[in-house]
Amino acid sequence: MINKLYLDDLTIGDIFVNNDSYEVTEEEIIAFAKQYDPQVFHTDPEKAKETFFNGLASSGWLTAAISMHLTAKAFPIAEGLIGANADLKWPSATRVGDELTIDITIVDIVPSKSKPQQGIVTYETVTKNQHQEIRQICRANILVFRRPTE
Amino acid sequence: MINKLYLDDLTIGDIFVNNDSYEVTEEEIIAFAKQYDPQVFHTDPEKAKETFFNGLASSGWLTAAISMHLTAKAFPIAEGLIGANADLKWPSATRVGDELTIDITIVDIVPSKSKPQQGIVTYETVTKNQHQEIRQICRANILVFRRPTE
């Protein structure tokens, strides 16, 4: 088990990876979409063939959720991942059979001027499938605390 | 039923609303988090009291997914909502009992120079609860097609 990380433990350029992958099934793509993104290219494999995606495609929000699942395991920030914002790009759509993995790079660290015990960390998570096709790039800002001094 | 919208039908400043709301339950917050964002402030109402959030908070990715659910019904783009990217801000966390609603504003429209039959539309979705607390601001770019001429 990796120790929990504080602001003091992070350096720009640090990389975190998750050695697990997450296999995306037709069932999960359809179930997620029926609940949260009910569009035909996400819910109906047959009708999806006649759309822009030429077949069933995952909702980008499912790609985001799976990427979070992988990130939570790979990036053990002490007080948890408290996100203020996130910028997402979806260069291509996640498909049935994708085995998604992530890597995380620390992009910026800005200690707070008014609250010396905390700072904002910017990190970029790249989500790829087993063929190295990039399914998502997510750049997020999180609140990270300094190691308690007591 | 609203007619399906093409690029020609949209103007900067147009507003779309969803008159439905989406009630967020403890069950959904926990179930989503166990699958996609397994952190104690999203999965355990008791332990969450001792965290930054002072109680159970929704994953921001669930707020995003619910906002998509509401957007899909309110914003009837002809070929579907084909997202290239999205920038999310979470000014506050979604909580149990929130009744989320959205409004969508068209922020920009850029016809493609190389592909005259399509363009990129930027829209901003603001997600609020019943007390007008803003839970999410999402600015997204989607691909939108012109009305077929035949």
PDB file of C-alpha atoms in Angstrom:
ATOM      1  CA  MET A   1       0.000   0.000   0.000  1.00  0.00           C
ATOM      2  CA  ILE A   2       1.384   3.371  -1.009  1.00  0.00           C
ATOM      3  CA  ASN A   3       1.519   5.981   1.721  1.00  0.00           C
ATOM      4  CA  LYS A   4      -0.974   8.776   1.449  1.00  0.00           C
ATOM      5  CA  LEU A   5       0.468  11.783  -0.343  1.00  0.00           C
ATOM      6  CA  TYR A   6       0.566  15.363   0.899  1.00  0.00           C
ATOM      7  CA  LEU A   7       1.423  18.549  -0.974  1.00  0.00           C
ATOM      8  CA  ASP A   8       5.017  18.232   0.258  1.00  0.00           C
ATOM      9  CA  ASP A   9       5.329  14.869  -1.467  1.00  0.00           C
ATOM     10  CA  LEU A  10       4.461  16.055  -4.985  1.00  0.00           C
ATOM     11  CA  THR A  11       6.766  17.484  -7.659  1.00  0.00           C
ATOM     12  CA  ILE A  12       5.916  18.817 -11.105  1.00  0.00           C
ATOM     13  CA  GLY A  13       6.564  16.033 -13.599  1.00  0.00           C
ATOM     14  CA  ASP A  14       5.779  13.186 -11.194  1.00  0.00           C
ATOM     15  CA  ILE A  15       3.947  10.362 -12.946  1.00  0.00           C
ATOM     16  CA  PHE A  16       1.468   7.942 -11.425  1.00  0.00           C
ATOM     17  CA  VAL A  17       0.137   4.904 -13.229  1.00  0.00           C
ATOM     18  CA  ASN A  18      -2.504   2.310 -12.582  1.00  0.00           C
ATOM     19  CA  ASN A  19      -1.336  -1.134 -13.613  1.00  0.00           C
ATOM     20  CA  ASP A  20      -4.920  -2.353 -13.741  1.00  0.00           C
ATOM     21  CA  SER A  21      -7.056  -1.915 -16.802  1.00  0.00           C
ATOM     22  CA  TYR A  22     -10.828  -1.541 -17.042  1.00  0.00           C
ATOM     23  CA  GLU A  23     -12.594  -3.528 -19.730  1.00  0.00           C
ATOM     24  CA  VAL A  24     -15.534  -1.693 -21.248  1.00  0.00           C
ATOM     25  CA  THR A  25     -18.491  -3.898 -22.108  1.00  0.00           C
ATOM     26  CA  GLU A  26     -21.528  -3.325 -24.302  1.00  0.00           C
ATOM     27  CA  GLU A  27     -23.692  -3.866 -21.225  1.00  0.00           C
ATOM     28  CA  GLU A  28     -22.018  -1.082 -19.263  1.00  0.00           C
ATOM     29  CA  ILE A  29     -22.023   1.360 -22.179  1.00  0.00           C
ATOM     30  CA  ILE A  30     -25.752   0.839 -22.702  1.00  0.00           C
ATOM     31  CA  ALA A  31     -26.720   0.794 -19.011  1.00  0.00           C
ATOM     32  CA  PHE A  32     -24.810   3.993 -18.269  1.00  0.00           C
ATOM     33  CA  ALA A  33     -26.246   5.731 -21.316  1.00  0.00           C
ATOM     34  CA  LYS A  34     -29.830   4.738 -20.585  1.00  0.00           C
ATOM     35  CA  GLN A  35     -29.490   6.384 -17.191  1.00  0.00           C
ATOM     36  CA  TYR A  36     -27.331   9.405 -17.998  1.00  0.00           C
ATOM     37  CA  ASP A  37     -26.829   9.963 -21.722  1.00  0.00           C
ATOM     38  CA  PRO A  38     -29.761   8.456 -23.628  1.00  0.00           C
ATOM     39  CA  GLN A  39     -28.692   8.990 -27.207  1.00  0.00           C
ATOM     40  CA  VAL A  40     -29.026   6.357 -29.882  1.00  0.00           C
ATOM     41  CA  PHE A  41     -25.291   6.054 -30.591  1.00  0.00           C
ATOM     42  CA  HIS A  42     -24.790   5.156 -26.913  1.00  0.00           C
ATOM     43  CA  THR A  43     -27.812   2.904 -26.379  1.00  0.00           C
ATOM     44  CA  ASP A  44     -28.589   0.975 -29.572  1.00  0.00           C
ATOM     45  CA  PRO A  45     -25.823  -1.006 -31.347  1.00  0.00           C
ATOM     46  CA  GLU A  46     -27.876  -1.376 -34.547  1.00  0.00           C
ATOM     47  CA  LYS A  47     -29.106   2.192 -34.917  1.00  0.00           C
ATOM     48  CA  ALA A  48     -25.665   3.481 -33.877  1.00  0.00           C
ATOM     49  CA  LYS A  49     -24.298   2.150 -37.179  1.00  0.00           C
ATOM     50  CA  GLU A  50     -26.150   4.908 -39.024  1.00  0.00           C
ATOM     51  CA  THR A  51     -24.748   7.720 -36.882  1.00  0.00           C
ATOM     52  CA  PHE A  52     -21.584   9.798 -36.827  1.00  0.00           C
ATOM     53  CA  PHE A  53     -19.923   7.111 -34.686  1.00  0.00           C
ATOM     54  CA  ASN A  54     -20.598   4.224 -37.156  1.00  0.00           C
ATOM     55  CA  GLY A  55     -21.412   1.931 -34.255  1.00  0.00           C
ATOM     56  CA  LEU A  56     -21.944   1.845 -30.533  1.00  0.00           C
ATOM     57  CA  ALA A  57     -19.809   4.429 -28.723  1.00  0.00           C
ATOM     58  CA  SER A  58     -19.473   5.055 -25.025  1.00  0.00           C
ATOM     59  CA  SER A  59     -20.753   8.275 -23.564  1.00  0.00           C
ATOM     60  CA  GLY A  60     -17.812  10.552 -22.891  1.00  0.00           C
ATOM     61  CA  TRP A  61     -19.159  10.798 -19.347  1.00  0.00           C
ATOM     62  CA  LEU A  62     -18.687   7.065 -18.894  1.00  0.00           C
ATOM     63  CA  THR A  63     -15.112   7.412 -20.131  1.00  0.00           C
ATOM     64  CA  ALA A  64     -14.700  10.170 -17.548  1.00  0.00           C
ATOM     65  CA  ALA A  65     -16.218   8.021 -14.795  1.00  0.00           C
ATOM     66  CA  ILE A  66     -14.033   5.004 -15.618  1.00  0.00           C
ATOM     67  CA  SER A  67     -10.979   7.260 -15.732  1.00  0.00           C
ATOM     68  CA  MET A  68     -11.899   8.479 -12.251  1.00  0.00           C
ATOM     69  CA  HIS A  69     -12.208   4.874 -11.067  1.00  0.00           C
ATOM     70  CA  LEU A  70      -8.668   4.199 -12.284  1.00  0.00           C
ATOM     71  CA  THR A  71      -7.370   7.516 -10.927  1.00  0.00           C
ATOM     72  CA  ALA A  72      -8.758   6.930  -7.431  1.00  0.00           C
ATOM     73  CA  LYS A  73      -6.644   3.785  -7.155  1.00  0.00           C
ATOM     74  CA  ALA A  74      -3.474   5.244  -8.673  1.00  0.00           C
ATOM     75  CA  PHE A  75      -3.234   8.629  -7.016  1.00  0.00           C
ATOM     76  CA  PRO A  76      -3.422   8.319  -3.213  1.00  0.00           C
ATOM     77  CA  ILE A  77      -3.818  11.908  -2.073  1.00  0.00           C
ATOM     78  CA  ALA A  78      -4.072  12.062   1.720  1.00  0.00           C
ATOM     79  CA  GLU A  79      -7.446  13.767   2.120  1.00  0.00           C
ATOM     80  CA  GLY A  80      -8.869  12.359  -1.107  1.00  0.00           C
ATOM     81  CA  LEU A  81      -9.235  13.841  -4.564  1.00  0.00           C
ATOM     82  CA  ILE A  82     -11.162  17.073  -3.998  1.00  0.00           C
ATOM     83  CA  GLY A  83     -11.734  18.468  -7.461  1.00  0.00           C
ATOM     84  CA  ALA A  84     -12.491  22.105  -8.187  1.00  0.00           C
ATOM     85  CA  ASN A  85     -12.652  21.790 -11.933  1.00  0.00           C
ATOM     86  CA  ALA A  86     -11.680  19.572 -14.854  1.00  0.00           C
ATOM     87  CA  ASP A  87     -11.097  20.099 -18.556  1.00  0.00           C
ATOM     88  CA  LEU A  88     -11.888  17.082 -20.704  1.00  0.00           C
ATOM     89  CA  LYS A  89     -10.989  16.263 -24.282  1.00  0.00           C
ATOM     90  CA  TRP A  90     -12.288  13.206 -26.087  1.00  0.00           C
ATOM     91  CA  PRO A  91     -10.080  12.673 -29.180  1.00  0.00           C
ATOM     92  CA  SER A  92     -11.936   9.437 -29.938  1.00  0.00           C
ATOM     93  CA  ALA A  93     -14.866   7.558 -28.456  1.00  0.00           C
ATOM     94  CA  THR A  94     -14.471   4.588 -26.115  1.00  0.00           C
ATOM     95  CA  ARG A  95     -15.736   1.374 -27.724  1.00  0.00           C
ATOM     96  CA  VAL A  96     -16.868  -2.085 -26.639  1.00  0.00           C
ATOM     97  CA  GLY A  97     -13.824  -4.183 -25.766  1.00  0.00           C
ATOM     98  CA  ASP A  98     -11.598  -1.255 -24.865  1.00  0.00           C
ATOM     99  CA  GLU A  99      -9.257  -2.074 -22.016  1.00  0.00           C
ATOM    100  CA  LEU A 100      -8.682   1.354 -20.553  1.00  0.00           C
ATOM    101  CA  THR A 101      -5.606   2.379 -18.618  1.00  0.00           C
ATOM    102  CA  ILE A 102      -4.467   5.735 -17.339  1.00  0.00           C
ATOM    103  CA  ASP A 103      -1.359   7.648 -16.540  1.00  0.00           C
ATOM    104  CA  ILE A 104      -1.306  10.782 -14.438  1.00  0.00           C
ATOM    105  CA  THR A 105       1.268  13.584 -14.663  1.00  0.00           C
ATOM    106  CA  ILE A 106       1.638  16.422 -12.162  1.00  0.00           C
ATOM    107  CA  VAL A 107       1.494  19.585 -14.253  1.00  0.00           C
ATOM    108  CA  ASP A 108       1.511  22.388 -11.692  1.00  0.00           C
ATOM    109  CA  ILE A 109       1.620  22.978  -7.947  1.00  0.00           C
ATOM    110  CA  VAL A 110       0.502  26.319  -6.512  1.00  0.00           C
ATOM    111  CA  PRO A 111       0.714  26.710  -2.737  1.00  0.00           C
ATOM    112  CA  SER A 112      -2.016  28.935  -1.330  1.00  0.00           C
ATOM    113  CA  LYS A 113      -0.858  32.384  -0.220  1.00  0.00           C
ATOM    114  CA  SER A 114      -3.682  32.867   2.264  1.00  0.00           C
ATOM    115  CA  LYS A 115      -3.904  29.288   3.579  1.00  0.00           C
ATOM    116  CA  PRO A 116      -0.359  28.005   4.155  1.00  0.00           C
ATOM    117  CA  GLN A 117      -1.518  24.466   4.935  1.00  0.00           C
ATOM    118  CA  GLN A 118      -2.875  23.825   1.433  1.00  0.00           C
ATOM    119  CA  GLY A 119      -2.374  24.280  -2.268  1.00  0.00           C
ATOM    120  CA  ILE A 120      -3.809  23.551  -5.689  1.00  0.00           C
ATOM    121  CA  VAL A 121      -2.327  20.739  -7.751  1.00  0.00           C
ATOM    122  CA  THR A 122      -2.975  20.471 -11.483  1.00  0.00           C
ATOM    123  CA  TYR A 123      -2.673  17.011 -12.954  1.00  0.00           C
ATOM    124  CA  GLU A 124      -3.347  15.515 -16.357  1.00  0.00           C
ATOM    125  CA  THR A 125      -4.823  12.064 -16.768  1.00  0.00           C
ATOM    126  CA  VAL A 126      -4.484  10.395 -20.167  1.00  0.00           C
ATOM    127  CA  THR A 127      -6.855   7.485 -20.786  1.00  0.00           C
ATOM    128  CA  LYS A 128      -5.873   5.019 -23.511  1.00  0.00           C
ATOM    129  CA  ASN A 129      -7.084   1.656 -24.723  1.00  0.00           C
ATOM    130  CA  GLN A 130      -4.944  -1.426 -25.330  1.00  0.00           C
ATOM    131  CA  HIS A 131      -4.023  -0.124 -28.810  1.00  0.00           C
ATOM    132  CA  GLN A 132      -2.688   3.140 -27.353  1.00  0.00           C
ATOM    133  CA  GLU A 133      -5.593   5.084 -28.804  1.00  0.00           C
ATOM    134  CA  ILE A 134      -6.259   8.109 -26.607  1.00  0.00           C
ATOM    135  CA  ARG A 135      -9.862   8.143 -25.431  1.00  0.00           C
ATOM    136  CA  GLN A 136      -9.649  11.053 -23.017  1.00  0.00           C
ATOM    137  CA  ILE A 137      -7.325  13.729 -21.722  1.00  0.00           C
ATOM    138  CA  CYS A 138      -8.424  15.251 -18.432  1.00  0.00           C
ATOM    139  CA  ARG A 139      -6.665  18.174 -16.774  1.00  0.00           C
ATOM    140  CA  ALA A 140      -7.976  18.744 -13.265  1.00  0.00           C
ATOM    141  CA  ASN A 141      -7.278  21.002 -10.297  1.00  0.00           C
ATOM    142  CA  ILE A 142      -7.496  19.506  -6.836  1.00  0.00           C
ATOM    143  CA  LEU A 143      -7.078  20.818  -3.318  1.00  0.00           C
ATOM    144  CA  VAL A 144      -4.128  19.157  -1.557  1.00  0.00           C
ATOM    145  CA  PHE A 145      -3.065  19.661   2.054  1.00  0.00           C
ATOM    146  CA  ARG A 146       0.385  19.855   3.604  1.00  0.00           C
ATOM    147  CA  ARG A 147       1.465  17.078   5.930  1.00  0.00           C
ATOM    148  CA  PRO A 148       0.231  17.856   9.456  1.00  0.00           C
ATOM    149  CA  THR A 149       3.102  19.117  11.589  1.00  0.00           C
ATOM    150  CA  GLU A 150       1.971  17.714  14.933  1.00  0.00           C
TER     151      GLU A 150
ATOM    152  CA  MET B   1     -42.016  17.453 -29.461  1.00  0.00           C
ATOM    153  CA  ILE B   2     -39.483  20.063 -30.432  1.00  0.00           C
ATOM    154  CA  ASN B   3     -38.108  19.780 -33.923  1.00  0.00           C
ATOM    155  CA  LYS B   4     -34.548  18.597 -34.201  1.00  0.00           C
ATOM    156  CA  LEU B   5     -32.138  21.488 -34.396  1.00  0.00           C
ATOM    157  CA  TYR B   6     -29.512  22.109 -37.042  1.00  0.00           C
ATOM    158  CA  LEU B   7     -26.654  24.611 -37.099  1.00  0.00           C
ATOM    159  CA  ASP B   8     -28.869  27.028 -39.030  1.00  0.00           C
ATOM    160  CA  ASP B   9     -31.380  27.034 -36.168  1.00  0.00           C
ATOM    161  CA  LEU B  10     -28.981  28.203 -33.450  1.00  0.00           C
ATOM    162  CA  THR B  11     -28.042  31.763 -32.473  1.00  0.00           C
ATOM    163  CA  ILE B  12     -25.528  32.954 -29.871  1.00  0.00           C
ATOM    164  CA  GLY B  13     -27.478  33.772 -26.708  1.00  0.00           C
ATOM    165  CA  ASP B  14     -30.210  31.185 -27.276  1.00  0.00           C
ATOM    166  CA  ILE B  15     -31.290  29.558 -24.025  1.00  0.00           C
ATOM    167  CA  PHE B  16     -32.664  26.061 -23.554  1.00  0.00           C
ATOM    168  CA  VAL B  17     -34.126  24.828 -20.305  1.00  0.00           C
ATOM    169  CA  ASN B  18     -35.318  21.524 -18.956  1.00  0.00           C
ATOM    170  CA  ASN B  19     -38.468  21.940 -16.900  1.00  0.00           C
ATOM    171  CA  ASP B  20     -37.856  18.601 -15.223  1.00  0.00           C
ATOM    172  CA  SER B  21     -35.645  18.281 -12.193  1.00  0.00           C
ATOM    173  CA  TYR B  22     -33.560  15.295 -11.086  1.00  0.00           C
ATOM    174  CA  GLU B  23     -33.673  14.385  -7.408  1.00  0.00           C
ATOM    175  CA  VAL B  24     -30.373  13.106  -6.096  1.00  0.00           C
ATOM    176  CA  THR B  25     -30.655  10.322  -3.532  1.00  0.00           C
ATOM    177  CA  GLU B  26     -28.181   8.898  -1.054  1.00  0.00           C
ATOM    178  CA  GLU B  27     -28.539   5.545  -2.809  1.00  0.00           C
ATOM    179  CA  GLU B  28     -27.511   6.936  -6.184  1.00  0.00           C
ATOM    180  CA  ILE B  29     -24.591   8.948  -4.777  1.00  0.00           C
ATOM    181  CA  ILE B  30     -23.215   5.862  -3.036  1.00  0.00           C
ATOM    182  CA  ALA B  31     -23.875   3.396  -5.868  1.00  0.00           C
ATOM    183  CA  PHE B  32     -22.238   5.649  -8.463  1.00  0.00           C
ATOM    184  CA  ALA B  33     -19.255   6.299  -6.219  1.00  0.00           C
ATOM    185  CA  LYS B  34     -18.700   2.647  -5.385  1.00  0.00           C
ATOM    186  CA  GLN B  35     -18.422   1.932  -9.083  1.00  0.00           C
ATOM    187  CA  TYR B  36     -16.605   5.013 -10.343  1.00  0.00           C
ATOM    188  CA  ASP B  37     -15.284   7.245  -7.567  1.00  0.00           C
ATOM    189  CA  PRO B  38     -14.702   5.140  -4.441  1.00  0.00           C
ATOM    190  CA  GLN B  39     -13.701   7.790  -1.943  1.00  0.00           C
ATOM    191  CA  VAL B  40     -15.038   7.888   1.596  1.00  0.00           C
ATOM    192  CA  PHE B  41     -16.759  11.287   1.257  1.00  0.00           C
ATOM    193  CA  HIS B  42     -18.795   9.823  -1.643  1.00  0.00           C
ATOM    194  CA  THR B  43     -19.497   6.350  -0.237  1.00  0.00           C
ATOM    195  CA  ASP B  44     -19.880   6.517   3.570  1.00  0.00           C
ATOM    196  CA  PRO B  45     -22.283   9.039   5.159  1.00  0.00           C
ATOM    197  CA  GLU B  46     -20.746   8.598   8.620  1.00  0.00           C
ATOM    198  CA  LYS B  47     -17.072   8.797   7.723  1.00  0.00           C
ATOM    199  CA  ALA B  48     -17.826  11.632   5.296  1.00  0.00           C
ATOM    200  CA  LYS B  49     -18.624  13.851   8.293  1.00  0.00           C
ATOM    201  CA  GLU B  50     -14.934  13.932   9.177  1.00  0.00           C
ATOM    202  CA  THR B  51     -13.792  15.004   5.718  1.00  0.00           C
ATOM    203  CA  PHE B  52     -13.461  18.291   3.855  1.00  0.00           C
ATOM    204  CA  PHE B  53     -17.091  17.945   2.758  1.00  0.00           C
ATOM    205  CA  ASN B  54     -18.542  17.600   6.295  1.00  0.00           C
ATOM    206  CA  GLY B  55     -20.948  14.941   5.078  1.00  0.00           C
ATOM    207  CA  LEU B  56     -21.845  12.841   2.087  1.00  0.00           C
ATOM    208  CA  ALA B  57     -21.130  14.616  -1.199  1.00  0.00           C
ATOM    209  CA  SER B  58     -21.810  13.468  -4.716  1.00  0.00           C
ATOM    210  CA  SER B  59     -18.920  12.702  -7.006  1.00  0.00           C
ATOM    211  CA  GLY B  60     -18.517  15.574  -9.411  1.00  0.00           C
ATOM    212  CA  TRP B  61     -18.710  12.952 -12.160  1.00  0.00           C
ATOM    213  CA  LEU B  62     -22.218  12.029 -11.035  1.00  0.00           C
ATOM    214  CA  THR B  63     -23.174  15.704 -11.154  1.00  0.00           C
ATOM    215  CA  ALA B  64     -21.765  15.735 -14.684  1.00  0.00           C
ATOM    216  CA  ALA B  65     -23.688  12.596 -15.644  1.00  0.00           C
ATOM    217  CA  ILE B  66     -26.983  13.906 -14.248  1.00  0.00           C
ATOM    218  CA  SER B  67     -26.417  17.216 -16.019  1.00  0.00           C
ATOM    219  CA  MET B  68     -25.964  15.259 -19.251  1.00  0.00           C
ATOM    220  CA  HIS B  69     -29.222  13.408 -18.583  1.00  0.00           C
ATOM    221  CA  LEU B  70     -31.037  16.738 -18.267  1.00  0.00           C
ATOM    222  CA  THR B  71     -29.185  18.221 -21.248  1.00  0.00           C
ATOM    223  CA  ALA B  72     -30.068  15.348 -23.568  1.00  0.00           C
ATOM    224  CA  LYS B  73     -33.766  16.085 -23.036  1.00  0.00           C
ATOM    225  CA  ALA B  74     -33.510  19.861 -23.303  1.00  0.00           C
ATOM    226  CA  PHE B  75     -31.207  20.354 -26.259  1.00  0.00           C
ATOM    227  CA  PRO B  76     -32.494  18.428 -29.299  1.00  0.00           C
ATOM    228  CA  ILE B  77     -29.603  18.662 -31.732  1.00  0.00           C
ATOM    229  CA  ALA B  78     -30.454  16.842 -34.960  1.00  0.00           C
ATOM    230  CA  GLU B  79     -27.628  14.306 -35.092  1.00  0.00           C
ATOM    231  CA  GLY B  80     -27.235  14.094 -31.318  1.00  0.00           C
ATOM    232  CA  LEU B  81     -24.833  15.749 -28.917  1.00  0.00           C
ATOM    233  CA  ILE B  82     -21.397  14.845 -30.273  1.00  0.00           C
ATOM    234  CA  GLY B  83     -18.967  16.299 -27.762  1.00  0.00           C
ATOM    235  CA  ALA B  84     -15.343  17.070 -28.544  1.00  0.00           C
ATOM    236  CA  ASN B  85     -14.457  18.485 -25.157  1.00  0.00           C
ATOM    237  CA  ALA B  86     -15.938  19.946 -21.981  1.00  0.00           C
ATOM    238  CA  ASP B  87     -14.699  22.218 -19.224  1.00  0.00           C
ATOM    239  CA  LEU B  88     -16.287  21.583 -15.841  1.00  0.00           C
ATOM    240  CA  LYS B  89     -16.343  23.683 -12.704  1.00  0.00           C
ATOM    241  CA  TRP B  90     -17.823  22.459  -9.435  1.00  0.00           C
ATOM    242  CA  PRO B  91     -18.383  25.524  -7.203  1.00  0.00           C
ATOM    243  CA  SER B  92     -20.071  23.320  -4.603  1.00  0.00           C
ATOM    244  CA  ALA B  93     -20.775  19.623  -4.210  1.00  0.00           C
ATOM    245  CA  THR B  94     -24.133  18.028  -5.007  1.00  0.00           C
ATOM    246  CA  ARG B  95     -25.829  16.709  -1.861  1.00  0.00           C
ATOM    247  CA  VAL B  96     -28.563  14.229  -0.948  1.00  0.00           C
ATOM    248  CA  GLY B  97     -31.945  15.802  -1.637  1.00  0.00           C
ATOM    249  CA  ASP B  98     -30.723  18.158  -4.321  1.00  0.00           C
ATOM    250  CA  GLU B  99     -33.286  18.644  -7.065  1.00  0.00           C
ATOM    251  CA  LEU B 100     -31.065  19.512  -9.981  1.00  0.00           C
ATOM    252  CA  THR B 101     -32.142  21.569 -12.961  1.00  0.00           C
ATOM    253  CA  ILE B 102     -30.168  22.985 -15.850  1.00  0.00           C
ATOM    254  CA  ASP B 103     -30.180  25.834 -18.261  1.00  0.00           C
ATOM    255  CA  ILE B 104     -28.151  25.898 -21.444  1.00  0.00           C
ATOM    256  CA  THR B 105     -26.860  29.017 -23.214  1.00  0.00           C
ATOM    257  CA  ILE B 106     -25.349  29.081 -26.693  1.00  0.00           C
ATOM    258  CA  VAL B 107     -21.998  30.837 -26.262  1.00  0.00           C
ATOM    259  CA  ASP B 108     -20.380  30.556 -29.684  1.00  0.00           C
ATOM    260  CA  ILE B 109     -20.990  29.171 -33.151  1.00  0.00           C
ATOM    261  CA  VAL B 110     -18.076  28.597 -35.534  1.00  0.00           C
ATOM    262  CA  PRO B 111     -18.924  27.248 -38.981  1.00  0.00           C
ATOM    263  CA  SER B 112     -16.228  24.972 -40.370  1.00  0.00           C
ATOM    264  CA  LYS B 113     -14.158  26.505 -43.162  1.00  0.00           C
ATOM    265  CA  SER B 114     -13.190  23.180 -44.688  1.00  0.00           C
ATOM    266  CA  LYS B 115     -16.490  21.343 -44.181  1.00  0.00           C
ATOM    267  CA  PRO B 116     -19.332  23.709 -45.113  1.00  0.00           C
ATOM    268  CA  GLN B 117     -22.012  21.319 -43.881  1.00  0.00           C
ATOM    269  CA  GLN B 118     -20.964  21.503 -40.239  1.00  0.00           C
ATOM    270  CA  GLY B 119     -19.713  23.685 -37.422  1.00  0.00           C
ATOM    271  CA  ILE B 120     -18.707  23.748 -33.783  1.00  0.00           C
ATOM    272  CA  VAL B 121     -21.183  25.069 -31.217  1.00  0.00           C
ATOM    273  CA  THR B 122     -20.042  26.071 -27.736  1.00  0.00           C
ATOM    274  CA  TYR B 123     -22.689  25.956 -25.045  1.00  0.00           C
ATOM    275  CA  GLU B 124     -22.678  26.427 -21.309  1.00  0.00           C
ATOM    276  CA  THR B 125     -24.822  24.328 -19.021  1.00  0.00           C
ATOM    277  CA  VAL B 126     -25.407  25.605 -15.487  1.00  0.00           C
ATOM    278  CA  THR B 127     -26.626  23.002 -13.002  1.00  0.00           C
ATOM    279  CA  LYS B 128     -28.391  24.281  -9.877  1.00  0.00           C
ATOM    280  CA  ASN B 129     -30.340  22.789  -7.018  1.00  0.00           C
ATOM    281  CA  GLN B 130     -33.744  23.955  -5.744  1.00  0.00           C
ATOM    282  CA  HIS B 131     -32.043  26.660  -3.632  1.00  0.00           C
ATOM    283  CA  GLN B 132     -30.300  28.120  -6.684  1.00  0.00           C
ATOM    284  CA  GLU B 133     -26.937  26.880  -5.480  1.00  0.00           C
ATOM    285  CA  ILE B 134     -24.708  26.260  -8.486  1.00  0.00           C
ATOM    286  CA  ARG B 135     -23.387  22.703  -8.468  1.00  0.00           C
ATOM    287  CA  GLN B 136     -21.724  22.699 -11.868  1.00  0.00           C
ATOM    288  CA  ILE B 137     -20.869  24.901 -14.815  1.00  0.00           C
ATOM    289  CA  CYS B 138     -20.020  22.970 -17.971  1.00  0.00           C
ATOM    290  CA  ARG B 139     -18.817  24.599 -21.165  1.00  0.00           C
ATOM    291  CA  ALA B 140     -18.757  22.118 -24.027  1.00  0.00           C
ATOM    292  CA  ASN B 141     -18.020  22.079 -27.745  1.00  0.00           C
ATOM    293  CA  ILE B 142     -20.160  19.929 -29.979  1.00  0.00           C
ATOM    294  CA  LEU B 143     -20.249  19.118 -33.656  1.00  0.00           C
ATOM    295  CA  VAL B 144     -23.476  20.345 -35.285  1.00  0.00           C
ATOM    296  CA  PHE B 145     -24.566  19.816 -38.869  1.00  0.00           C
ATOM    297  CA  ARG B 146     -26.395  22.118 -41.253  1.00  0.00           C
ATOM    298  CA  ARG B 147     -29.904  21.210 -42.345  1.00  0.00           C
ATOM    299  CA  PRO B 148     -29.721  18.856 -45.331  1.00  0.00           C
ATOM    300  CA  THR B 149     -30.540  20.712 -48.512  1.00  0.00           C
ATOM    301  CA  GLU B 150     -32.227  17.899 -50.432  1.00  0.00           C
TER     302      GLU B 150
END
